[in-house]
Amino acid sequence: MTDLTDRLTAGGELSDDEWRFLIDGSYDRQILFDEADKVRRSHYGTDVYIRGLIEISNFCRNDCLYCGIRRSNADASRYRLTGEEILACCERGYGLGFRTFVLQGGEDSYHTTEWVGKIVSHIKEEYPDCAVTLSLGERPREDYKSWHQAGADRYLLRHETASRSHYEKLHPPDQTYLRRMECLRDLKQLGYQTGAGFMVGSPFQGTEELISDMRFLQAFQPEMVGIGPFIPHHDTPFATYPAGGLERTLTMVALTRLTLPKALIPATTALGTIHPQGRELGLRAGANVVMPNLSPENVRGQYSLYDNKACTGQEAAEGLAALKETVAAAGYRVVVSRGDAVQTA
Ligand code: 5AD
């Protein structure tokens, strides 16, 4: 097993059978997680970076079959933060020690090029020592460009699945795999630190699809990778599908760390939602980022991508003191820093 993991870390290609073994095989996962942790420590030591997650709108023009804020969900109660509210979140977050703000939202047409650009410039003027990450879905290249010029440093856009046929089973026909990939290429080319990612255990996903995801990561070399279990939302077409498993998700986190030794990999909220120790286990399997919720408390429940989404306690910015203790107990340390990816040689 460790001959395979060594080859992965050295940037080597693996055969389908070798990938199948690493993803599905019966071997001691603790050995894999320890290997991933070793690689993570060689680049990042024990540092855990925190990001203040501000969920700026849950209006969305898309209709992803898995997502609770899809446009067809008439039962979702919609909200949108004002510019002032977003800046107030940053102010509170800065005081708590956050040096990255993530503005995440559905694809909301209210967010014009200018509106988002102004907020980004504002935040960068007020907090020049902070990074701004955007996660606002698919937009024209010109929007990405103007937001990058306004100072946005990073962009998160999960590829969701690197298999085109699988992508088509998770999305309606007007949301295409090719368009998603085009956006990711645009972001990277414009100079963003770019985040891709996928769900584990999404409907119709088999091992072959996960192998495509790993090969995509190897080829695309994103700076960030978000990986979480699929969790059903009761108001979606996938309401009755089972959630992704803990061990399988941790396996994919660890394999991602080995494939991209210098990546920024969050222990996601979804991982923390399916298991009480999900976040710590994610860190111990190669993750090095946590993204506590910095949204105003009254809207947090509404950003409901899946059922029982954790947004209190250590998932919340106010729970940072407790989160620091949990992280320390797991053997790591929350640091006050922008937390950029270490440079690739
Ligand atoms: N379960 C888990 N993750 C989900 N996302 C959306 N819906 C779900 C769900 N039901 C993830 C998608 C998206 C990110 C913002 O949240 O991967 O890119």
Tab-separated table of C-alpha atoms and ligand atoms in Angstrom:
chain	number	residue	atom	x	y	z
A	1	MET	CA	0.000	0.000	0.000
A	2	THR	CA	2.692	2.544	0.948
A	3	ASP	CA	4.469	1.956	-2.387
A	4	LEU	CA	1.288	3.264	-4.035
A	5	THR	CA	0.988	6.242	-1.716
A	6	ASP	CA	4.670	7.105	-2.265
A	7	ARG	CA	4.145	7.050	-6.010
A	8	LEU	CA	1.094	9.289	-5.693
A	9	THR	CA	2.966	11.859	-3.615
A	10	ALA	CA	5.786	11.863	-6.154
A	11	GLY	CA	3.252	12.838	-8.835
A	12	GLY	CA	3.064	9.411	-10.446
A	13	GLU	CA	0.171	7.992	-12.450
A	14	LEU	CA	-1.761	5.055	-11.055
A	15	SER	CA	-3.600	2.409	-13.043
A	16	ASP	CA	-7.352	1.932	-12.675
A	17	ASP	CA	-6.744	-1.184	-10.591
A	18	GLU	CA	-4.371	0.641	-8.291
A	19	TRP	CA	-6.880	3.465	-7.780
A	20	ARG	CA	-9.654	0.930	-7.203
A	21	PHE	CA	-7.569	-0.683	-4.501
A	22	LEU	CA	-6.811	2.603	-2.743
A	23	ILE	CA	-10.458	3.727	-2.831
A	24	ASP	CA	-12.263	0.433	-2.289
A	25	GLY	CA	-9.717	-2.122	-1.149
A	26	SER	CA	-9.699	-3.727	2.255
A	27	TYR	CA	-6.617	-2.385	3.997
A	28	ASP	CA	-6.078	-0.486	7.208
A	29	ARG	CA	-7.311	3.058	6.503
A	30	GLN	CA	-5.389	4.363	9.508
A	31	ILE	CA	-2.182	3.719	7.576
A	32	LEU	CA	-3.501	5.842	4.685
A	33	PHE	CA	-4.623	8.632	7.022
A	34	ASP	CA	-1.217	8.619	8.758
A	35	GLU	CA	0.577	8.836	5.412
A	36	ALA	CA	-1.602	11.797	4.431
A	37	ASP	CA	-0.936	13.445	7.797
A	38	LYS	CA	2.801	12.998	7.345
A	39	VAL	CA	2.668	14.723	3.938
A	40	ARG	CA	0.488	17.520	5.324
A	41	ARG	CA	2.933	18.076	8.224
A	42	SER	CA	5.923	18.181	5.888
A	43	HIS	CA	4.438	21.256	4.155
A	44	TYR	CA	2.202	22.892	6.751
A	45	GLY	CA	3.450	21.560	10.088
A	46	THR	CA	0.555	21.582	12.524
A	47	ASP	CA	-0.992	24.813	11.189
A	48	VAL	CA	-4.748	24.876	10.686
A	49	TYR	CA	-6.043	27.851	8.698
A	50	ILE	CA	-9.450	29.312	9.449
A	51	ARG	CA	-11.776	31.025	6.965
A	52	GLY	CA	-14.743	33.162	7.918
A	53	LEU	CA	-17.608	31.905	5.773
A	54	ILE	CA	-20.188	34.550	4.902
A	55	GLU	CA	-23.210	33.132	3.089
A	56	ILE	CA	-24.302	36.230	1.209
A	57	SER	CA	-27.432	34.982	-0.585
A	58	ASN	CA	-29.410	31.798	-1.013
A	59	PHE	CA	-31.195	32.935	-4.180
A	60	CYS	CA	-30.056	30.635	-6.971
A	61	ARG	CA	-30.913	30.399	-10.649
A	62	ASN	CA	-29.542	26.858	-10.816
A	63	ASP	CA	-31.407	23.657	-10.180
A	64	CYS	CA	-28.806	21.130	-9.020
A	65	LEU	CA	-30.731	18.019	-8.106
A	66	TYR	CA	-28.887	17.550	-4.815
A	67	CYS	CA	-29.076	21.074	-3.429
A	68	GLY	CA	-31.636	22.496	-1.018
A	69	ILE	CA	-31.387	26.043	-2.382
A	70	ARG	CA	-32.114	24.962	-5.989
A	71	ARG	CA	-34.513	27.322	-7.769
A	72	SER	CA	-37.307	24.720	-7.865
A	73	ASN	CA	-37.443	24.527	-4.098
A	74	ALA	CA	-40.363	26.865	-3.438
A	75	ASP	CA	-40.160	26.055	0.279
A	76	ALA	CA	-36.712	27.563	0.707
A	77	SER	CA	-37.002	30.891	2.476
A	78	ARG	CA	-34.752	33.229	0.566
A	79	TYR	CA	-32.514	36.010	1.871
A	80	ARG	CA	-29.772	38.232	0.615
A	81	LEU	CA	-27.298	40.166	2.770
A	82	THR	CA	-26.727	43.863	2.145
A	83	GLY	CA	-23.251	45.251	1.561
A	84	GLU	CA	-23.359	46.751	5.052
A	85	GLU	CA	-24.237	43.401	6.593
A	86	ILE	CA	-21.360	41.709	4.788
A	87	LEU	CA	-18.908	44.367	5.972
A	88	ALA	CA	-20.214	44.013	9.522
A	89	CYS	CA	-19.479	40.262	9.319
A	90	CYS	CA	-15.919	41.035	8.249
A	91	GLU	CA	-15.469	43.466	11.112
A	92	ARG	CA	-16.624	40.892	13.624
A	93	GLY	CA	-14.513	38.203	11.947
A	94	TYR	CA	-11.373	40.322	11.912
A	95	GLY	CA	-11.704	40.848	15.644
A	96	LEU	CA	-12.000	37.099	16.138
A	97	GLY	CA	-8.763	36.483	14.216
A	98	PHE	CA	-10.010	35.643	10.722
A	99	ARG	CA	-7.679	36.767	7.920
A	100	THR	CA	-9.650	35.212	5.062
A	101	PHE	CA	-13.252	36.035	4.270
A	102	VAL	CA	-15.188	33.724	2.005
A	103	LEU	CA	-18.188	35.276	0.262
A	104	GLN	CA	-20.327	32.345	-0.779
A	105	GLY	CA	-23.751	32.390	-2.366
A	106	GLY	CA	-26.160	30.887	-4.821
A	107	GLU	CA	-26.059	32.193	-8.396
A	108	ASP	CA	-28.006	35.340	-7.591
A	109	SER	CA	-28.565	37.769	-10.498
A	110	TYR	CA	-28.781	40.628	-7.989
A	111	HIS	CA	-25.027	40.249	-7.602
A	112	THR	CA	-23.935	42.288	-10.598
A	113	THR	CA	-20.318	42.598	-11.659
A	114	GLU	CA	-20.182	46.056	-10.087
A	115	TRP	CA	-21.938	45.116	-6.840
A	116	VAL	CA	-19.561	42.282	-6.057
A	117	GLY	CA	-16.521	44.257	-7.270
A	118	LYS	CA	-17.363	47.127	-4.912
A	119	ILE	CA	-17.681	44.844	-1.904
A	120	VAL	CA	-14.403	43.140	-2.709
A	121	SER	CA	-12.554	46.489	-3.037
A	122	HIS	CA	-14.148	47.689	0.167
A	123	ILE	CA	-13.023	44.648	2.141
A	124	LYS	CA	-9.505	44.804	0.696
A	125	GLU	CA	-9.255	48.523	1.557
A	126	GLU	CA	-10.404	48.000	5.131
A	127	TYR	CA	-8.422	44.805	5.699
A	128	PRO	CA	-5.360	44.845	3.433
A	129	ASP	CA	-3.851	41.967	5.405
A	130	CYS	CA	-6.785	39.690	4.571
A	131	ALA	CA	-7.526	37.418	1.644
A	132	VAL	CA	-10.905	37.492	-0.062
A	133	THR	CA	-12.300	34.273	-1.451
A	134	LEU	CA	-15.349	34.265	-3.696
A	135	SER	CA	-17.675	31.337	-4.207
A	136	LEU	CA	-20.496	32.615	-6.376
A	137	GLY	CA	-20.763	29.930	-9.012
A	138	GLU	CA	-20.435	30.166	-12.773
A	139	ARG	CA	-20.001	33.671	-14.147
A	140	PRO	CA	-18.716	35.177	-17.385
A	141	ARG	CA	-14.946	35.377	-17.581
A	142	GLU	CA	-15.240	39.170	-17.543
A	143	ASP	CA	-16.810	39.057	-14.075
A	144	TYR	CA	-14.054	36.822	-12.744
A	145	LYS	CA	-11.523	39.179	-14.276
A	146	SER	CA	-12.977	42.342	-12.830
A	147	TRP	CA	-13.340	40.800	-9.351
A	148	HIS	CA	-9.747	39.638	-9.467
A	149	GLN	CA	-8.719	43.171	-10.409
A	150	ALA	CA	-10.795	44.436	-7.485
A	151	GLY	CA	-8.614	42.299	-5.235
A	152	ALA	CA	-10.248	38.885	-4.921
A	153	ASP	CA	-7.520	36.338	-4.226
A	154	ARG	CA	-9.235	32.962	-4.433
A	155	TYR	CA	-12.311	31.364	-5.967
A	156	LEU	CA	-14.099	28.182	-4.951
A	157	LEU	CA	-16.068	26.341	-7.612
A	158	ARG	CA	-16.411	22.634	-7.021
A	159	HIS	CA	-16.285	20.599	-10.204
A	160	GLU	CA	-18.843	18.303	-8.447
A	161	THR	CA	-17.836	15.287	-10.561
A	162	ALA	CA	-15.237	14.880	-13.277
A	163	SER	CA	-17.380	12.403	-15.183
A	164	ARG	CA	-19.484	14.095	-17.822
A	165	SER	CA	-22.222	11.461	-17.784
A	166	HIS	CA	-22.371	11.612	-13.987
A	167	TYR	CA	-22.497	15.423	-14.100
A	168	GLU	CA	-25.552	15.134	-16.320
A	169	LYS	CA	-27.308	12.965	-13.743
A	170	LEU	CA	-26.757	15.528	-10.995
A	171	HIS	CA	-27.767	18.623	-12.973
A	172	PRO	CA	-30.498	19.731	-15.390
A	173	PRO	CA	-29.561	19.981	-19.104
A	174	ASP	CA	-28.888	23.740	-19.027
A	175	GLN	CA	-26.045	23.251	-16.542
A	176	THR	CA	-23.252	21.603	-18.444
A	177	TYR	CA	-20.060	19.845	-17.502
A	178	LEU	CA	-18.176	21.714	-20.227
A	179	ARG	CA	-19.264	25.094	-18.933
A	180	ARG	CA	-18.189	24.177	-15.385
A	181	MET	CA	-14.775	23.082	-16.636
A	182	GLU	CA	-14.457	26.249	-18.728
A	183	CYS	CA	-15.120	28.388	-15.648
A	184	LEU	CA	-12.461	26.517	-13.689
A	185	ARG	CA	-9.927	27.053	-16.464
A	186	ASP	CA	-10.828	30.765	-16.667
A	187	LEU	CA	-10.332	31.197	-12.920
A	188	LYS	CA	-6.965	29.525	-12.917
A	189	GLN	CA	-5.781	31.404	-15.972
A	190	LEU	CA	-6.820	34.748	-14.480
A	191	GLY	CA	-4.538	34.084	-11.532
A	192	TYR	CA	-6.929	33.077	-8.799
A	193	GLN	CA	-5.935	30.450	-6.266
A	194	THR	CA	-8.605	28.090	-7.495
A	195	GLY	CA	-10.661	25.578	-5.555
A	196	ALA	CA	-12.289	22.509	-7.066
A	197	GLY	CA	-14.007	19.672	-5.227
A	198	PHE	CA	-16.670	17.040	-5.125
A	199	MET	CA	-19.159	15.214	-2.952
A	200	VAL	CA	-18.553	11.651	-1.833
A	201	GLY	CA	-21.500	9.282	-2.106
A	202	SER	CA	-23.600	11.422	-4.422
A	203	PRO	CA	-26.320	9.463	-6.260
A	204	PHE	CA	-25.014	7.341	-9.166
A	205	GLN	CA	-21.389	7.808	-8.064
A	206	GLY	CA	-19.315	4.658	-8.182
A	207	THR	CA	-15.619	4.062	-7.776
A	208	GLU	CA	-15.047	4.865	-11.464
A	209	GLU	CA	-16.378	8.385	-10.954
A	210	LEU	CA	-14.089	8.909	-7.955
A	211	ILE	CA	-11.131	7.735	-10.034
A	212	SER	CA	-12.056	10.410	-12.619
A	213	ASP	CA	-12.148	12.981	-9.814
A	214	MET	CA	-8.652	12.017	-8.677
A	215	ARG	CA	-7.276	12.100	-12.212
A	216	PHE	CA	-8.910	15.480	-12.764
A	217	LEU	CA	-7.235	16.851	-9.622
A	218	GLN	CA	-3.897	15.514	-10.813
A	219	ALA	CA	-4.275	17.237	-14.172
A	220	PHE	CA	-5.869	20.499	-13.023
A	221	GLN	CA	-3.706	21.044	-9.918
A	222	PRO	CA	-6.120	23.259	-7.976
A	223	GLU	CA	-4.734	25.113	-4.952
A	224	MET	CA	-7.811	24.119	-2.888
A	225	VAL	CA	-10.073	21.088	-2.829
A	226	GLY	CA	-13.383	20.866	-0.956
A	227	ILE	CA	-14.582	17.341	-0.271
A	228	GLY	CA	-17.636	16.419	1.757
A	229	PRO	CA	-20.177	13.627	1.922
A	230	PHE	CA	-23.393	14.002	-0.033
A	231	ILE	CA	-26.222	14.562	2.454
A	232	PRO	CA	-29.833	14.406	1.243
A	233	HIS	CA	-32.092	17.444	1.502
A	234	HIS	CA	-35.790	16.644	2.023
A	235	ASP	CA	-37.041	19.120	-0.638
A	236	THR	CA	-34.932	17.795	-3.520
A	237	PRO	CA	-35.292	14.951	-6.047
A	238	PHE	CA	-32.493	13.156	-4.134
A	239	ALA	CA	-34.340	13.281	-0.801
A	240	THR	CA	-34.399	9.516	-0.382
A	241	TYR	CA	-30.814	8.739	-1.388
A	242	PRO	CA	-28.427	7.734	1.406
A	243	ALA	CA	-25.726	10.084	2.659
A	244	GLY	CA	-22.082	9.474	1.784
A	245	GLY	CA	-20.070	7.553	4.357
A	246	LEU	CA	-17.518	8.870	6.840
A	247	GLU	CA	-14.724	6.441	6.048
A	248	ARG	CA	-15.111	6.823	2.287
A	249	THR	CA	-15.030	10.620	2.593
A	250	LEU	CA	-11.919	10.482	4.795
A	251	THR	CA	-10.311	8.123	2.279
A	252	MET	CA	-10.872	10.665	-0.506
A	253	VAL	CA	-9.514	13.504	1.678
A	254	ALA	CA	-6.369	11.487	2.391
A	255	LEU	CA	-5.887	10.498	-1.258
A	256	THR	CA	-6.315	14.141	-2.248
A	257	ARG	CA	-3.606	15.187	0.222
A	258	LEU	CA	-1.245	12.594	-1.256
A	259	THR	CA	-2.088	13.631	-4.818
A	260	LEU	CA	-1.755	17.360	-4.093
A	261	PRO	CA	0.709	17.590	-1.183
A	262	LYS	CA	0.514	21.404	-0.971
A	263	ALA	CA	-3.241	21.813	-1.371
A	264	LEU	CA	-5.497	23.656	1.042
A	265	ILE	CA	-8.103	21.093	2.024
A	266	PRO	CA	-10.948	21.971	4.381
A	267	ALA	CA	-12.432	19.623	6.930
A	268	THR	CA	-15.877	20.520	5.615
A	269	THR	CA	-19.087	21.351	7.445
A	270	ALA	CA	-20.720	18.370	5.722
A	271	LEU	CA	-18.097	16.093	7.263
A	272	GLY	CA	-18.824	17.644	10.655
A	273	THR	CA	-22.542	17.131	10.038
A	274	ILE	CA	-22.443	13.350	9.437
A	275	HIS	CA	-20.247	12.593	12.447
A	276	PRO	CA	-19.676	14.443	15.743
A	277	GLN	CA	-15.893	14.116	15.310
A	278	GLY	CA	-15.977	14.533	11.527
A	279	ARG	CA	-13.940	17.724	11.508
A	280	GLU	CA	-11.108	16.368	13.679
A	281	LEU	CA	-11.024	13.140	11.735
A	282	GLY	CA	-10.782	15.171	8.525
A	283	LEU	CA	-7.785	17.081	9.905
A	284	ARG	CA	-6.118	13.836	10.892
A	285	ALA	CA	-6.670	12.451	7.390
A	286	GLY	CA	-4.902	15.334	5.629
A	287	ALA	CA	-7.190	18.382	5.836
A	288	ASN	CA	-5.633	21.669	6.995
A	289	VAL	CA	-8.449	24.253	6.832
A	290	VAL	CA	-11.697	24.874	8.723
A	291	MET	CA	-14.371	27.333	7.669
A	292	PRO	CA	-16.535	28.455	10.593
A	293	ASN	CA	-19.769	30.237	9.770
A	294	LEU	CA	-19.549	34.015	10.065
A	295	SER	CA	-22.986	34.791	8.585
A	296	PRO	CA	-25.454	36.800	10.689
A	297	GLU	CA	-27.147	34.385	13.079
A	298	ASN	CA	-30.679	35.091	11.871
A	299	VAL	CA	-30.005	33.822	8.325
A	300	ARG	CA	-27.765	30.843	9.066
A	301	GLY	CA	-30.544	28.290	9.134
A	302	GLN	CA	-31.724	29.426	5.702
A	303	TYR	CA	-28.537	28.518	3.853
A	304	SER	CA	-29.735	24.965	3.837
A	305	LEU	CA	-27.922	22.974	1.136
A	306	TYR	CA	-28.692	19.688	2.926
A	307	ASP	CA	-30.613	18.551	5.999
A	308	ASN	CA	-29.247	19.206	9.509
A	309	LYS	CA	-26.395	21.368	8.197
A	310	ALA	CA	-24.309	22.263	11.207
A	311	CYS	CA	-24.088	26.027	11.813
A	312	THR	CA	-23.800	26.334	15.587
A	313	GLY	CA	-21.182	25.486	18.200
A	314	GLN	CA	-17.758	24.988	16.690
A	315	GLU	CA	-19.147	25.436	13.172
A	316	ALA	CA	-19.940	29.044	14.146
A	317	ALA	CA	-17.433	31.863	14.395
A	318	GLU	CA	-18.485	32.471	18.017
A	319	GLY	CA	-17.447	28.910	18.775
A	320	LEU	CA	-13.873	29.655	17.758
A	321	ALA	CA	-12.463	29.247	21.264
A	322	ALA	CA	-13.968	25.761	21.519
A	323	LEU	CA	-12.844	24.956	17.970
A	324	LYS	CA	-9.269	25.912	18.869
A	325	GLU	CA	-9.369	23.467	21.774
A	326	THR	CA	-10.710	20.678	19.585
A	327	VAL	CA	-8.039	21.352	16.976
A	328	ALA	CA	-5.342	21.380	19.678
A	329	ALA	CA	-6.640	18.119	21.133
A	330	ALA	CA	-6.345	16.582	17.656
A	331	GLY	CA	-2.662	17.626	17.575
A	332	TYR	CA	-2.796	20.833	15.519
A	333	ARG	CA	-2.932	24.580	16.031
A	334	VAL	CA	-5.270	27.264	14.661
A	335	VAL	CA	-3.154	30.147	13.367
A	336	VAL	CA	-4.020	33.783	12.662
A	337	SER	CA	-2.893	34.096	9.046
A	338	ARG	CA	-4.174	34.488	5.501
A	339	GLY	CA	-3.199	30.884	5.073
A	340	ASP	CA	-2.156	30.895	1.431
A	341	ALA	CA	-1.030	27.681	-0.217
A	342	VAL	CA	2.716	27.108	0.090
A	343	GLN	CA	4.384	27.882	-3.231
A	344	THR	CA	4.781	25.118	-5.735
A	345	ALA	CA	8.431	24.930	-6.695
B	1	5AD	N1	-24.880	17.421	0.253
B	1	5AD	C1	-23.571	17.734	0.358
B	1	5AD	N2	-23.016	18.781	-0.264
B	1	5AD	C2	-23.811	19.557	-1.009
B	1	5AD	N3	-23.564	20.642	-1.756
B	1	5AD	C3	-24.708	21.071	-2.302
B	1	5AD	N4	-25.722	20.267	-1.945
B	1	5AD	C4	-25.195	19.298	-1.147
B	1	5AD	C5	-25.722	18.184	-0.483
B	1	5AD	N5	-27.013	17.855	-0.584
B	1	5AD	C6	-22.201	21.134	-1.972
B	1	5AD	C7	-21.892	21.187	-3.465
B	1	5AD	C8	-21.634	22.664	-3.714
B	1	5AD	C9	-21.268	23.169	-2.347
B	1	5AD	C10	-21.483	24.630	-2.153
B	1	5AD	O1	-22.087	22.434	-1.475
B	1	5AD	O2	-20.723	20.423	-3.744
B	1	5AD	O3	-20.612	22.909	-4.642
